[in-house]
XYZ file of C-alpha atoms in Angstrom:
294
model
C -31.199 -1.358 -28.728
C -31.101 -1.032 -24.944
C -28.741 1.704 -23.829
C -25.929 1.469 -21.309
C -28.037 2.736 -18.418
C -30.750 0.157 -19.069
C -28.217 -2.643 -19.331
C -26.435 -1.807 -16.091
C -29.785 -1.575 -14.320
C -30.761 -5.010 -15.630
C -27.419 -6.654 -14.869
C -27.353 -5.314 -11.316
C -31.045 -5.957 -10.660
C -30.665 -9.622 -11.588
C -27.655 -9.877 -9.278
C -29.307 -8.051 -6.384
C -32.392 -10.273 -6.509
C -30.467 -13.551 -6.611
C -28.978 -14.689 -3.305
C -26.599 -17.007 -5.150
C -24.834 -13.980 -6.652
C -22.415 -12.292 -4.260
C -20.780 -9.654 -6.453
C -20.502 -8.340 -10.006
C -17.500 -7.047 -11.887
C -16.850 -6.068 -15.469
C -13.841 -6.101 -17.781
C -13.191 -5.609 -21.473
C -13.498 -2.553 -23.675
C -16.228 -0.872 -21.620
C -13.781 -0.411 -18.761
C -11.034 0.884 -21.058
C -11.119 4.665 -21.339
C -8.829 4.454 -24.369
C -11.112 2.152 -26.363
C -13.475 3.807 -28.851
C -17.111 3.745 -27.762
C -19.606 2.299 -30.212
C -22.769 0.217 -30.486
C -20.891 -3.072 -30.876
C -19.112 -3.037 -27.523
C -19.919 -6.169 -25.535
C -20.845 -6.224 -21.887
C -18.148 -8.460 -20.383
C -19.731 -9.314 -17.049
C -18.678 -11.634 -14.232
C -21.083 -12.759 -11.520
C -19.288 -14.004 -8.419
C -21.425 -16.849 -7.086
C -21.709 -19.408 -4.303
C -21.632 -22.260 -6.821
C -21.904 -22.671 -10.587
C -23.896 -25.884 -10.939
C -27.399 -24.474 -10.445
C -26.791 -21.828 -13.115
C -25.437 -24.367 -15.590
C -28.405 -26.703 -15.131
C -30.993 -23.936 -15.575
C -31.273 -23.646 -19.363
C -33.853 -20.856 -19.049
C -31.709 -18.606 -16.858
C -29.961 -16.761 -19.738
C -33.376 -15.585 -20.974
C -33.547 -13.207 -18.011
C -31.227 -10.898 -19.924
C -33.416 -10.478 -23.010
C -34.589 -12.197 -26.175
C -31.634 -14.212 -27.424
C -30.950 -14.324 -31.156
C -28.204 -16.933 -30.840
C -25.486 -17.848 -28.372
C -22.440 -19.939 -27.578
C -21.475 -22.072 -24.591
C -17.652 -21.889 -24.683
C -17.195 -24.264 -21.760
C -19.104 -26.982 -23.617
C -16.612 -27.031 -26.499
C -14.848 -30.392 -26.986
C -11.787 -28.524 -28.261
C -10.880 -26.655 -25.070
C -10.437 -27.623 -21.405
C -12.973 -26.405 -18.874
C -13.343 -25.987 -15.131
C -17.107 -25.832 -14.761
C -17.062 -26.152 -11.001
C -15.236 -22.830 -10.737
C -16.304 -20.814 -13.776
C -18.749 -21.088 -16.654
C -19.712 -18.750 -19.482
C -22.529 -17.812 -21.848
C -21.918 -15.641 -24.913
C -25.267 -14.103 -25.828
C -26.304 -12.055 -28.847
C -29.721 -10.477 -28.317
C -32.292 -9.502 -30.923
C -32.001 -5.818 -30.012
C -28.296 -5.742 -30.921
C -26.889 -6.003 -27.391
C -24.279 -8.671 -26.662
C -23.357 -9.955 -23.207
C -20.376 -12.204 -22.508
C -21.394 -13.482 -19.088
C -19.339 -15.623 -16.727
C -20.148 -17.026 -13.309
C -17.177 -17.609 -11.013
C -16.954 -19.049 -7.545
C -15.774 -16.666 -4.856
C -12.463 -18.441 -4.380
C -11.769 -18.427 -8.111
C -12.661 -14.744 -8.390
C -10.349 -13.811 -5.524
C -7.496 -15.693 -7.173
C -8.024 -14.267 -10.673
C -9.600 -10.819 -10.408
C -6.133 -9.254 -10.590
C -5.264 -11.130 -13.807
C -6.743 -8.365 -15.943
C -6.249 -4.731 -14.970
C -9.209 -3.767 -17.146
C -11.532 -4.646 -14.300
C -14.187 -2.635 -12.447
C -16.341 -3.834 -9.546
C -20.017 -2.956 -10.086
C -21.535 -4.614 -7.017
C -20.141 -6.273 -3.903
C -22.951 -7.190 -1.517
C -20.807 -8.191 1.446
C -17.474 -6.518 0.564
C -15.924 -9.883 -0.174
C -13.755 -8.947 -3.156
C -10.249 -7.531 -2.773
C -9.658 -3.859 -3.447
C -8.550 -3.358 -7.038
C -6.981 -0.281 -8.668
C -8.719 1.848 -11.273
C -9.142 0.016 -14.568
C -6.244 0.533 -16.970
C -5.008 -0.976 -20.225
C -1.379 -0.696 -19.067
C -0.919 -4.472 -19.332
C -1.472 -4.121 -23.060
C 0.986 -1.291 -23.679
C 3.581 -1.980 -26.347
C 6.669 -3.495 -24.734
C 10.086 -2.205 -25.743
C 11.902 -5.084 -27.474
C 15.303 -6.315 -26.482
C 17.822 -6.488 -29.292
C 17.426 -10.268 -29.265
C 13.664 -9.896 -29.778
C 14.230 -7.391 -32.561
C 16.649 -9.729 -34.355
C 14.287 -12.685 -33.922
C 11.450 -10.678 -35.447
C 13.420 -9.650 -38.521
C 14.760 -13.161 -39.044
C 11.297 -14.712 -38.727
C 9.837 -12.258 -41.220
C 12.511 -12.744 -43.859
C 12.876 -16.483 -43.388
C 9.140 -17.194 -43.596
C 8.792 -14.986 -46.668
C 10.526 -17.930 -48.364
C 7.360 -19.945 -47.757
C 5.237 -17.228 -49.334
C 7.347 -17.379 -52.482
C 7.004 -21.146 -52.782
C 3.295 -21.070 -52.038
C 2.620 -18.369 -54.618
C 4.658 -20.150 -57.288
C 2.661 -23.320 -56.578
C -0.581 -21.293 -56.596
C -1.448 -22.683 -53.155
C -3.452 -19.659 -52.050
C -4.954 -21.125 -48.829
C -1.436 -21.926 -47.601
C -0.168 -18.494 -48.641
C -3.002 -16.769 -46.792
C -2.338 -18.719 -43.599
C 1.422 -18.246 -43.732
C 0.993 -14.542 -44.449
C -1.583 -13.682 -41.827
C -0.616 -16.027 -39.001
C 3.182 -15.842 -39.294
C 4.692 -13.162 -41.519
C 2.137 -10.438 -40.824
C 2.567 -10.932 -37.083
C 6.189 -9.860 -37.426
C 5.159 -6.779 -39.394
C 2.598 -5.955 -36.696
C 5.328 -6.226 -34.070
C 7.677 -3.944 -35.967
C 5.027 -1.307 -36.634
C 3.947 -1.512 -32.994
C 7.531 -0.952 -31.847
C 7.691 2.124 -34.056
C 4.543 3.436 -32.386
C 6.050 2.553 -29.011
C 9.151 4.586 -29.754
C 7.016 7.566 -30.734
C 4.850 7.328 -27.592
C 7.472 6.268 -25.029
C 5.805 2.833 -24.927
C 2.758 4.232 -23.132
C -0.018 3.101 -25.488
C -1.682 -0.050 -26.763
C -2.329 -0.711 -30.442
C -5.093 -3.155 -29.535
C -5.771 -6.723 -30.561
C -4.387 -7.500 -34.026
C -2.828 -4.014 -33.997
C -6.238 -2.603 -34.904
C -5.408 0.870 -33.558
C -2.276 1.415 -35.641
C -4.171 4.051 -37.604
C -4.087 6.316 -34.554
C -0.321 6.796 -34.761
C 0.828 5.971 -38.284
C 0.494 8.762 -40.814
C -2.220 8.287 -43.427
C 0.084 7.178 -46.247
C 1.929 4.688 -44.059
C -1.295 3.207 -42.735
C -2.639 2.908 -46.263
C 0.605 1.161 -47.159
C -0.109 -1.311 -44.373
C -3.661 -1.905 -45.616
C -2.223 -2.530 -49.077
C -0.444 -5.610 -47.695
C -3.796 -7.416 -47.509
C -4.885 -9.383 -50.553
C -7.633 -11.644 -51.849
C -7.434 -14.778 -53.947
C -5.600 -13.423 -56.993
C -1.971 -14.533 -57.364
C -0.714 -11.332 -58.999
C -2.464 -9.221 -56.390
C -0.863 -11.365 -53.690
C 2.626 -10.906 -55.129
C 2.164 -7.131 -55.186
C 0.949 -7.135 -51.576
C 3.806 -9.354 -50.393
C 6.395 -7.067 -51.955
C 4.650 -4.084 -50.363
C 4.866 -5.924 -47.057
C 8.610 -6.344 -47.561
C 9.042 -2.645 -48.362
C 7.138 -1.585 -45.265
C 8.887 -4.082 -43.003
C 12.353 -3.106 -44.201
C 11.681 0.619 -43.863
C 10.184 0.225 -40.385
C 12.914 -2.155 -39.202
C 15.607 0.336 -40.126
C 13.745 3.074 -38.243
C 13.360 0.930 -35.115
C 16.977 -0.228 -35.265
C 18.229 3.342 -35.548
C 16.085 4.674 -32.706
C 16.910 1.789 -30.344
C 20.532 1.611 -31.466
C 20.194 -1.980 -32.602
C 21.762 -3.491 -35.699
C 19.634 -4.410 -38.705
C 20.795 -7.301 -40.887
C 20.747 -5.618 -44.296
C 22.256 -8.649 -46.046
C 19.517 -10.955 -44.764
C 16.757 -8.691 -46.015
C 18.441 -8.203 -49.384
C 18.905 -11.955 -49.848
C 15.301 -12.735 -48.908
C 13.933 -10.060 -51.230
C 16.136 -11.322 -54.038
C 14.749 -14.824 -53.561
C 11.182 -13.515 -53.668
C 11.801 -11.498 -56.816
C 13.432 -14.419 -58.622
C 10.640 -16.829 -57.719
C 8.101 -14.251 -58.875
C 9.721 -14.265 -62.328
C 10.204 -18.043 -62.422
C 8.273 -19.967 -65.054
C 5.387 -22.005 -63.586
C 6.780 -24.968 -65.547
C 10.352 -24.651 -64.257
C 12.075 -27.877 -63.190
C 15.288 -26.231 -62.028
C 16.087 -23.149 -59.959
C 19.463 -21.649 -59.118
C 19.681 -18.648 -56.818
C 21.219 -15.650 -58.536
C 20.485 -16.839 -62.061
C 17.378 -15.950 -64.048
């Protein structure tokens, strides 16, 4: 695998030798001093160019960066809009393990958008055409202190959508349960755990995408409790994980509410948990269901 020094030399050499390239800047985890350093960090590189068309038409150009194992052209996807005249990207995985996410941007586009992400560092500016930018920081991604309205919305969304988990598990519709858990209910748990971390750190840290850095601030038992909310394709395992999710959410919500002096709707949580527990015990052949009666 090429090391960081070799990669920067290559990326800058290609830019310096190509008159179409005016400047180079980088963003992503390699500019974030708080991100862990490892061999799987991408090189998120932007070449500021006179125009994009000649790069797009040259199918051999990406090979300048190394022997490509496979790649993606995100701006060619039929599922997403594109603006090829102003920016175009290549996502490249190389045989030696290096990955480059490369974008070319026109000068005007770069000037308008370089401030969009504070995790940005200028590597080369041939003619001093780019605006001055501050030192790269992940401050934009710090946990935001919730308003009481946001807190209440989070708790209501969690408990209300747990209803769907109960129905899906009773019906043995595992694909639906997985989607509802991970794309809806879990997101509320992530928020609540993130707010707890924010309280403990004065809202001066980021827990990363998908709350992947929660382990840095939660104690070992609590983080293991969070990991225990993940489940596979077994219904009984899923029920156990869902109830663990409820325990963790309720405990964390009460902590956040106390520290921020917000009110926590105890009755709502109790009612939702009661519904879950009754559905869990319900016969798979039941043709009637009355809340509060077994």
